[in-house]
mmCIF file of C-alpha atoms in Angstrom:
data_model
loop_
_atom_site.group_PDB
_atom_site.id
_atom_site.type_symbol
_atom_site.label_atom_id
_atom_site.label_comp_id
_atom_site.label_asym_id
_atom_site.label_seq_id
_atom_site.Cartn_x
_atom_site.Cartn_y
_atom_site.Cartn_z
ATOM 1 C CA MET A 1 -9.187 -6.606 -56.497
ATOM 2 C CA ASP A 2 -9.894 -10.112 -57.756
ATOM 3 C CA ALA A 3 -8.404 -13.419 -56.633
ATOM 4 C CA LYS A 4 -5.873 -13.470 -59.489
ATOM 5 C CA ALA A 5 -4.416 -10.135 -58.376
ATOM 6 C CA VAL A 6 -4.390 -11.299 -54.742
ATOM 7 C CA ALA A 7 -2.438 -14.394 -55.791
ATOM 8 C CA ALA A 8 0.139 -12.250 -57.602
ATOM 9 C CA HIS A 9 0.724 -10.155 -54.473
ATOM 10 C CA TRP A 10 1.211 -13.215 -52.284
ATOM 11 C CA GLU A 11 3.496 -14.924 -54.778
ATOM 12 C CA SER A 12 5.666 -11.796 -54.710
ATOM 13 C CA ASN A 13 5.781 -11.956 -50.900
ATOM 14 C CA ALA A 14 6.343 -15.684 -50.533
ATOM 15 C CA ALA A 15 10.126 -16.047 -50.682
ATOM 16 C CA ALA A 16 10.920 -13.230 -48.241
ATOM 17 C CA TRP A 17 7.969 -14.104 -45.984
ATOM 18 C CA THR A 18 9.149 -17.703 -45.689
ATOM 19 C CA ALA A 19 12.749 -16.730 -44.948
ATOM 20 C CA LEU A 20 11.867 -14.061 -42.372
ATOM 21 C CA SER A 21 9.147 -16.010 -40.569
ATOM 22 C CA ARG A 22 11.290 -19.146 -40.361
ATOM 23 C CA ALA A 23 14.153 -17.024 -39.008
ATOM 24 C CA GLY A 24 11.899 -16.100 -36.069
ATOM 25 C CA HIS A 25 10.928 -12.556 -37.052
ATOM 26 C CA ASP A 26 7.148 -13.074 -36.902
ATOM 27 C CA ARG A 27 7.042 -12.595 -33.136
ATOM 28 C CA TYR A 28 3.297 -11.917 -32.920
ATOM 29 C CA ARG A 29 2.664 -15.301 -34.561
ATOM 30 C CA ASP A 30 5.161 -17.331 -32.607
ATOM 31 C CA ALA A 31 4.859 -15.733 -29.157
ATOM 32 C CA LEU A 32 1.109 -15.174 -29.021
ATOM 33 C CA ASN A 33 -1.169 -15.728 -31.978
ATOM 34 C CA THR A 34 -0.489 -19.348 -32.924
ATOM 35 C CA PRO A 35 -0.216 -20.643 -29.332
ATOM 36 C CA SER A 36 -3.554 -18.974 -28.513
ATOM 37 C CA PHE A 37 -5.157 -20.387 -31.663
ATOM 38 C CA LEU A 38 -4.031 -23.903 -30.827
ATOM 39 C CA ALA A 39 -5.266 -23.526 -27.239
ATOM 40 C CA LEU A 40 -8.754 -22.689 -28.584
ATOM 41 C CA LEU A 41 -8.735 -25.550 -31.098
ATOM 42 C CA PRO A 42 -10.830 -28.588 -30.101
ATOM 43 C CA PRO A 43 -9.155 -32.018 -30.100
ATOM 44 C CA VAL A 44 -8.300 -32.950 -33.692
ATOM 45 C CA GLU A 45 -6.455 -36.236 -33.283
ATOM 46 C CA GLY A 46 -7.596 -38.662 -35.969
ATOM 47 C CA LEU A 47 -9.617 -35.995 -37.798
ATOM 48 C CA LYS A 48 -9.193 -34.899 -41.406
ATOM 49 C CA GLY A 49 -8.396 -31.185 -41.684
ATOM 50 C CA LEU A 50 -7.836 -28.499 -44.307
ATOM 51 C CA ASP A 51 -5.562 -25.519 -43.634
ATOM 52 C CA LEU A 52 -6.846 -22.718 -45.862
ATOM 53 C CA GLY A 53 -4.190 -20.213 -46.901
ATOM 54 C CA CYS A 54 -1.466 -22.413 -45.460
ATOM 55 C CA GLY A 55 1.491 -20.338 -46.658
ATOM 56 C CA GLU A 56 4.821 -22.077 -46.096
ATOM 57 C CA GLY A 57 3.196 -24.625 -43.807
ATOM 58 C CA THR A 58 4.437 -23.803 -40.304
ATOM 59 C CA ASN A 59 0.963 -23.649 -38.786
ATOM 60 C CA THR A 60 -0.254 -26.600 -40.858
ATOM 61 C CA ARG A 61 2.519 -28.644 -39.330
ATOM 62 C CA ALA A 62 1.590 -27.476 -35.833
ATOM 63 C CA VAL A 63 -1.939 -28.843 -36.321
ATOM 64 C CA ALA A 64 -0.611 -32.060 -37.870
ATOM 65 C CA ARG A 65 1.520 -32.597 -34.766
ATOM 66 C CA LEU A 66 -1.729 -32.687 -32.776
ATOM 67 C CA GLY A 67 -2.607 -35.871 -34.664
ATOM 68 C CA ALA A 68 -4.726 -34.496 -37.512
ATOM 69 C CA ASP A 69 -4.555 -35.752 -41.103
ATOM 70 C CA MET A 70 -3.843 -32.413 -42.818
ATOM 71 C CA THR A 71 -4.138 -30.922 -46.283
ATOM 72 C CA GLY A 72 -2.754 -27.424 -46.901
ATOM 73 C CA LEU A 73 -4.047 -25.142 -49.646
ATOM 74 C CA ASP A 74 -2.550 -21.873 -50.876
ATOM 75 C CA ILE A 75 -2.656 -19.628 -53.953
ATOM 76 C CA ALA A 76 1.107 -18.959 -54.055
ATOM 77 C CA PRO A 77 3.287 -21.639 -55.705
ATOM 78 C CA THR A 78 6.444 -20.472 -53.918
ATOM 79 C CA PHE A 79 4.819 -20.929 -50.513
ATOM 80 C CA LEU A 80 3.811 -24.448 -51.506
ATOM 81 C CA ARG A 81 7.298 -25.285 -52.789
ATOM 82 C CA HIS A 82 8.774 -24.392 -49.409
ATOM 83 C CA ALA A 83 6.024 -26.297 -47.584
ATOM 84 C CA ARG A 84 6.586 -29.427 -49.680
ATOM 85 C CA GLU A 85 10.355 -29.258 -49.195
ATOM 86 C CA THR A 86 9.863 -29.184 -45.430
ATOM 87 C CA GLU A 87 7.378 -32.052 -45.612
ATOM 88 C CA ALA A 88 9.831 -34.117 -47.667
ATOM 89 C CA ALA A 89 12.609 -33.504 -45.133
ATOM 90 C CA ASP A 90 10.424 -34.185 -42.078
ATOM 91 C CA PRO A 91 7.233 -36.017 -43.118
ATOM 92 C CA LEU A 92 4.026 -35.481 -41.160
ATOM 93 C CA GLY A 93 1.702 -36.865 -43.842
ATOM 94 C CA ILE A 94 0.594 -33.421 -45.100
ATOM 95 C CA ARG A 95 -0.620 -32.947 -48.676
ATOM 96 C CA TYR A 96 -0.238 -29.482 -50.216
ATOM 97 C CA VAL A 97 -2.561 -28.252 -52.967
ATOM 98 C CA LEU A 98 -2.431 -25.147 -55.150
ATOM 99 C CA GLY A 99 -5.880 -23.574 -55.128
ATOM 100 C CA ASP A 100 -8.217 -20.699 -54.385
ATOM 101 C CA GLY A 101 -10.628 -20.526 -51.448
ATOM 102 C CA LEU A 102 -13.365 -19.340 -53.825
ATOM 103 C CA ILE A 103 -13.377 -22.698 -55.620
ATOM 104 C CA LEU A 104 -12.069 -25.354 -53.258
ATOM 105 C CA PRO A 105 -10.953 -28.418 -55.261
ATOM 106 C CA PHE A 106 -12.577 -30.927 -52.902
ATOM 107 C CA GLU A 107 -15.804 -32.905 -52.765
ATOM 108 C CA ASP A 108 -18.655 -31.960 -50.447
ATOM 109 C CA GLY A 109 -18.092 -33.113 -46.886
ATOM 110 C CA SER A 110 -14.387 -33.854 -47.367
ATOM 111 C CA PHE A 111 -13.116 -32.540 -44.016
ATOM 112 C CA ASP A 112 -13.896 -32.768 -40.319
ATOM 113 C CA PHE A 113 -12.507 -29.268 -39.773
ATOM 114 C CA VAL A 114 -10.918 -26.312 -41.539
ATOM 115 C CA THR A 115 -8.344 -23.907 -40.124
ATOM 116 C CA ALA A 116 -7.315 -20.543 -41.557
ATOM 117 C CA PHE A 117 -4.456 -18.817 -39.768
ATOM 118 C CA MET A 118 -4.486 -15.080 -40.557
ATOM 119 C CA SER A 119 -5.570 -15.610 -44.155
ATOM 120 C CA MET A 120 -9.293 -14.842 -44.328
ATOM 121 C CA MET A 121 -8.901 -11.033 -44.183
ATOM 122 C CA ASP A 122 -6.681 -11.235 -47.287
ATOM 123 C CA MET A 123 -9.238 -13.064 -49.453
ATOM 124 C CA ALA A 124 -11.196 -11.195 -52.098
ATOM 125 C CA ASP A 125 -14.699 -12.541 -51.408
ATOM 126 C CA GLN A 126 -14.936 -13.857 -47.863
ATOM 127 C CA ALA A 127 -18.667 -14.551 -48.088
ATOM 128 C CA GLU A 128 -18.161 -16.992 -50.970
ATOM 129 C CA VAL A 129 -15.079 -18.506 -49.331
ATOM 130 C CA LEU A 130 -17.096 -19.206 -46.189
ATOM 131 C CA LYS A 131 -19.801 -20.895 -48.287
ATOM 132 C CA GLU A 132 -17.125 -23.085 -49.881
ATOM 133 C CA VAL A 133 -15.751 -23.951 -46.457
ATOM 134 C CA ALA A 134 -19.234 -24.914 -45.268
ATOM 135 C CA ARG A 135 -19.624 -27.097 -48.364
ATOM 136 C CA VAL A 136 -16.440 -29.109 -47.790
ATOM 137 C CA LEU A 137 -17.107 -29.600 -44.077
ATOM 138 C CA LYS A 138 -18.719 -32.816 -42.922
ATOM 139 C CA PRO A 139 -21.927 -32.545 -40.863
ATOM 140 C CA GLY A 140 -20.880 -31.481 -37.391
ATOM 141 C CA GLY A 141 -17.557 -30.150 -38.675
ATOM 142 C CA PHE A 142 -16.082 -26.797 -37.731
ATOM 143 C CA LEU A 143 -14.062 -23.905 -39.077
ATOM 144 C CA GLN A 144 -11.584 -22.047 -36.881
ATOM 145 C CA PHE A 145 -9.893 -18.932 -38.239
ATOM 146 C CA SER A 146 -7.830 -15.987 -37.031
ATOM 147 C CA ILE A 147 -7.911 -12.478 -38.474
ATOM 148 C CA LEU A 148 -6.800 -9.006 -37.553
ATOM 149 C CA HIS A 149 -9.382 -7.866 -35.015
ATOM 150 C CA PRO A 150 -11.856 -5.801 -37.065
ATOM 151 C CA CYS A 151 -12.698 -3.570 -34.096
ATOM 152 C CA PHE A 152 -9.160 -2.835 -32.929
ATOM 153 C CA VAL A 153 -7.184 -3.044 -36.179
ATOM 154 C CA PRO A 154 -9.337 -1.122 -38.663
ATOM 155 C CA PRO A 155 -7.705 0.530 -41.694
ATOM 156 C CA LYS A 156 -6.142 3.159 -39.417
ATOM 157 C CA ARG A 157 -4.558 2.208 -36.093
ATOM 158 C CA ARG A 158 -1.808 3.813 -34.035
ATOM 159 C CA ASN A 159 -0.312 2.868 -30.689
ATOM 160 C CA ILE A 160 -0.041 5.744 -28.215
ATOM 161 C CA ARG A 161 3.080 5.352 -26.082
ATOM 162 C CA ASN A 162 4.335 6.926 -22.866
ATOM 163 C CA GLU A 163 7.766 8.463 -22.326
ATOM 164 C CA ARG A 164 9.232 4.971 -21.808
ATOM 165 C CA GLY A 165 7.937 3.791 -25.177
ATOM 166 C CA GLU A 166 5.250 1.564 -23.653
ATOM 167 C CA ALA A 167 1.869 1.288 -25.394
ATOM 168 C CA VAL A 168 -0.777 2.831 -23.129
ATOM 169 C CA ALA A 169 -3.665 3.437 -25.550
ATOM 170 C CA VAL A 170 -4.715 2.866 -29.153
ATOM 171 C CA GLU A 171 -6.032 5.405 -31.662
ATOM 172 C CA LEU A 172 -8.498 3.958 -34.194
ATOM 173 C CA ALA A 173 -10.229 5.263 -37.307
ATOM 174 C CA ASP A 174 -12.116 4.167 -40.440
ATOM 175 C CA TYR A 175 -13.705 1.124 -38.800
ATOM 176 C CA PHE A 176 -16.709 1.347 -41.148
ATOM 177 C CA ASN A 177 -14.520 1.732 -44.246
ATOM 178 C CA GLU A 178 -14.736 -1.775 -45.683
ATOM 179 C CA THR A 179 -11.787 -2.036 -48.038
ATOM 180 C CA GLY A 180 -11.662 -4.032 -51.261
ATOM 181 C CA GLY A 181 -8.023 -5.010 -51.426
ATOM 182 C CA ARG A 182 -6.230 -1.911 -50.201
ATOM 183 C CA VAL A 183 -2.522 -2.735 -50.385
ATOM 184 C CA GLU A 184 -0.589 -2.337 -47.147
ATOM 185 C CA ARG A 185 3.223 -2.439 -47.153
ATOM 186 C CA TRP A 186 5.170 -3.575 -44.105
ATOM 187 C CA LEU A 187 7.692 -6.031 -42.720
ATOM 188 C CA PHE A 188 7.549 -8.044 -39.517
ATOM 189 C CA SER A 189 8.187 -5.736 -36.575
ATOM 190 C CA GLY A 190 10.882 -8.118 -35.338
ATOM 191 C CA VAL A 191 13.119 -7.387 -38.351
ATOM 192 C CA SER A 192 16.087 -5.215 -37.352
ATOM 193 C CA ASP A 193 16.722 -1.794 -38.890
ATOM 194 C CA GLU A 194 19.882 -3.147 -40.508
ATOM 195 C CA ALA A 195 18.015 -6.023 -42.168
ATOM 196 C CA ARG A 196 15.192 -3.730 -43.328
ATOM 197 C CA ALA A 197 17.615 -1.672 -45.388
ATOM 198 C CA GLY A 198 18.055 -4.514 -47.872
ATOM 199 C CA LEU A 199 14.448 -5.721 -48.044
ATOM 200 C CA GLU A 200 11.365 -4.753 -50.003
ATOM 201 C CA PRO A 201 8.273 -4.480 -47.779
ATOM 202 C CA PHE A 202 5.580 -7.109 -48.173
ATOM 203 C CA SER A 203 2.662 -6.145 -50.416
ATOM 204 C CA ILE A 204 -0.500 -7.200 -48.575
ATOM 205 C CA PRO A 205 -3.971 -6.752 -50.125
ATOM 206 C CA ARG A 206 -6.418 -6.348 -47.251
ATOM 207 C CA PHE A 207 -10.186 -6.769 -47.283
ATOM 208 C CA HIS A 208 -11.317 -5.177 -44.011
ATOM 209 C CA ARG A 209 -14.834 -6.009 -42.825
ATOM 210 C CA THR A 210 -16.701 -4.873 -39.726
ATOM 211 C CA LEU A 211 -17.472 -7.385 -36.999
ATOM 212 C CA SER A 212 -21.147 -7.335 -37.955
ATOM 213 C CA SER A 213 -20.202 -8.145 -41.560
ATOM 214 C CA TRP A 214 -18.158 -11.142 -40.418
ATOM 215 C CA VAL A 215 -21.094 -12.423 -38.366
ATOM 216 C CA ALA A 216 -23.476 -11.890 -41.296
ATOM 217 C CA MET A 217 -21.149 -13.781 -43.654
ATOM 218 C CA LEU A 218 -20.844 -16.708 -41.253
ATOM 219 C CA VAL A 219 -24.609 -16.891 -40.825
ATOM 220 C CA GLY A 220 -25.069 -16.576 -44.591
ATOM 221 C CA ALA A 221 -22.831 -19.607 -45.057
ATOM 222 C CA GLY A 222 -24.983 -21.633 -42.667
ATOM 223 C CA LEU A 223 -22.412 -21.596 -39.869
ATOM 224 C CA SER A 224 -23.042 -20.905 -36.189
ATOM 225 C CA ILE A 225 -20.451 -19.218 -33.975
ATOM 226 C CA GLN A 226 -19.153 -21.546 -31.269
ATOM 227 C CA ALA A 227 -16.300 -19.575 -29.723
ATOM 228 C CA PHE A 228 -14.432 -16.273 -29.863
ATOM 229 C CA GLY A 229 -10.855 -15.664 -28.750
ATOM 230 C CA GLU A 230 -9.041 -12.335 -28.295
ATOM 231 C CA PRO A 231 -5.418 -13.178 -27.436
ATOM 232 C CA MET A 232 -3.713 -11.010 -24.830
ATOM 233 C CA ALA A 233 -0.072 -11.420 -23.907
ATOM 234 C CA SER A 234 0.482 -12.393 -20.290
ATOM 235 C CA GLU A 235 2.770 -10.213 -18.203
ATOM 236 C CA GLN A 236 5.482 -12.849 -18.583
ATOM 237 C CA VAL A 237 5.145 -13.031 -22.377
ATOM 238 C CA ALA A 238 5.002 -9.238 -22.701
ATOM 239 C CA CYS A 239 8.168 -8.945 -20.634
ATOM 240 C CA ALA A 240 9.972 -11.585 -22.679
ATOM 241 C CA GLU A 241 8.595 -10.316 -26.018
ATOM 242 C CA PRO A 242 8.031 -6.531 -25.734
ATOM 243 C CA ILE A 243 6.810 -6.396 -29.338
ATOM 244 C CA VAL A 244 3.539 -8.076 -28.322
ATOM 245 C CA ALA A 245 2.992 -6.004 -25.163
ATOM 246 C CA ASP A 246 0.486 -3.748 -26.970
ATOM 247 C CA THR A 247 -2.006 -6.631 -26.924
ATOM 248 C CA ARG A 248 -2.387 -5.938 -23.189
ATOM 249 C CA VAL A 249 -3.962 -2.570 -24.139
ATOM 250 C CA ALA A 250 -6.351 -3.887 -26.816
ATOM 251 C CA PRO A 251 -6.459 -7.090 -28.868
ATOM 252 C CA ILE A 252 -4.865 -7.224 -32.294
ATOM 253 C CA PHE A 253 -6.247 -10.620 -33.298
ATOM 254 C CA LEU A 254 -9.692 -12.212 -33.297
ATOM 255 C CA HIS A 255 -10.124 -15.984 -33.287
ATOM 256 C CA VAL A 256 -13.451 -17.443 -34.374
ATOM 257 C CA ARG A 257 -14.736 -21.009 -34.308
ATOM 258 C CA ALA A 258 -17.959 -21.785 -36.164
ATOM 259 C CA GLY A 259 -19.717 -24.952 -37.222
ATOM 260 C CA HIS A 260 -22.763 -26.479 -38.855
ATOM 261 C CA GLY A 261 -25.983 -26.383 -36.906
#
């Protein structure tokens, strides 16, 4: 699947994704993944940042609130329309650009850092995207991105639950099956059964890579790994948000920070 086809899938998802995520249905993001990502992020106050695959801008705005001068880029016009409407209503100085990670429309060394919240695994050619990211980073700059954990969320994954419905183990398969845009269809797990009845599932093209492939791509782009994060819900968070309790069995997300040098 090429970048044009990927863009068409995400444009078809954008309206429903924006409405459901802003209504609080993306519980993994809000309760665990984004807070953990921001906790790993180095200080960015006064720095110029790019949010790659920014979607409707919620995470871009979270980074901007830390004092960064942010630009958001996405391939889906509907996502960007929603992001710009929010920026107009509550300005944080964010610029939003329609574009593709394969050909970033910025000069060399334009940014102090790049973030990519759960977008890299949905891009058609991650190796080339990472090279583009390295190009637009200033010397000493860094990239921080989150993805589905390649080891614990391969193409086939199933929670094993006890008689109380609690996740106690995970069944995994096809880790070495690197997919080239296999379309997965789902809705946020926080959406009620009643709401699901009137909704079309998202259409998500996924480009699964092994952990060793991710490391090889980072190295090939001239980037060095600085930090890994594997978010796990605390007992308190798991109790308050049972949806994310399975991350206490095995991680669902991997956070990576890499930089020049």
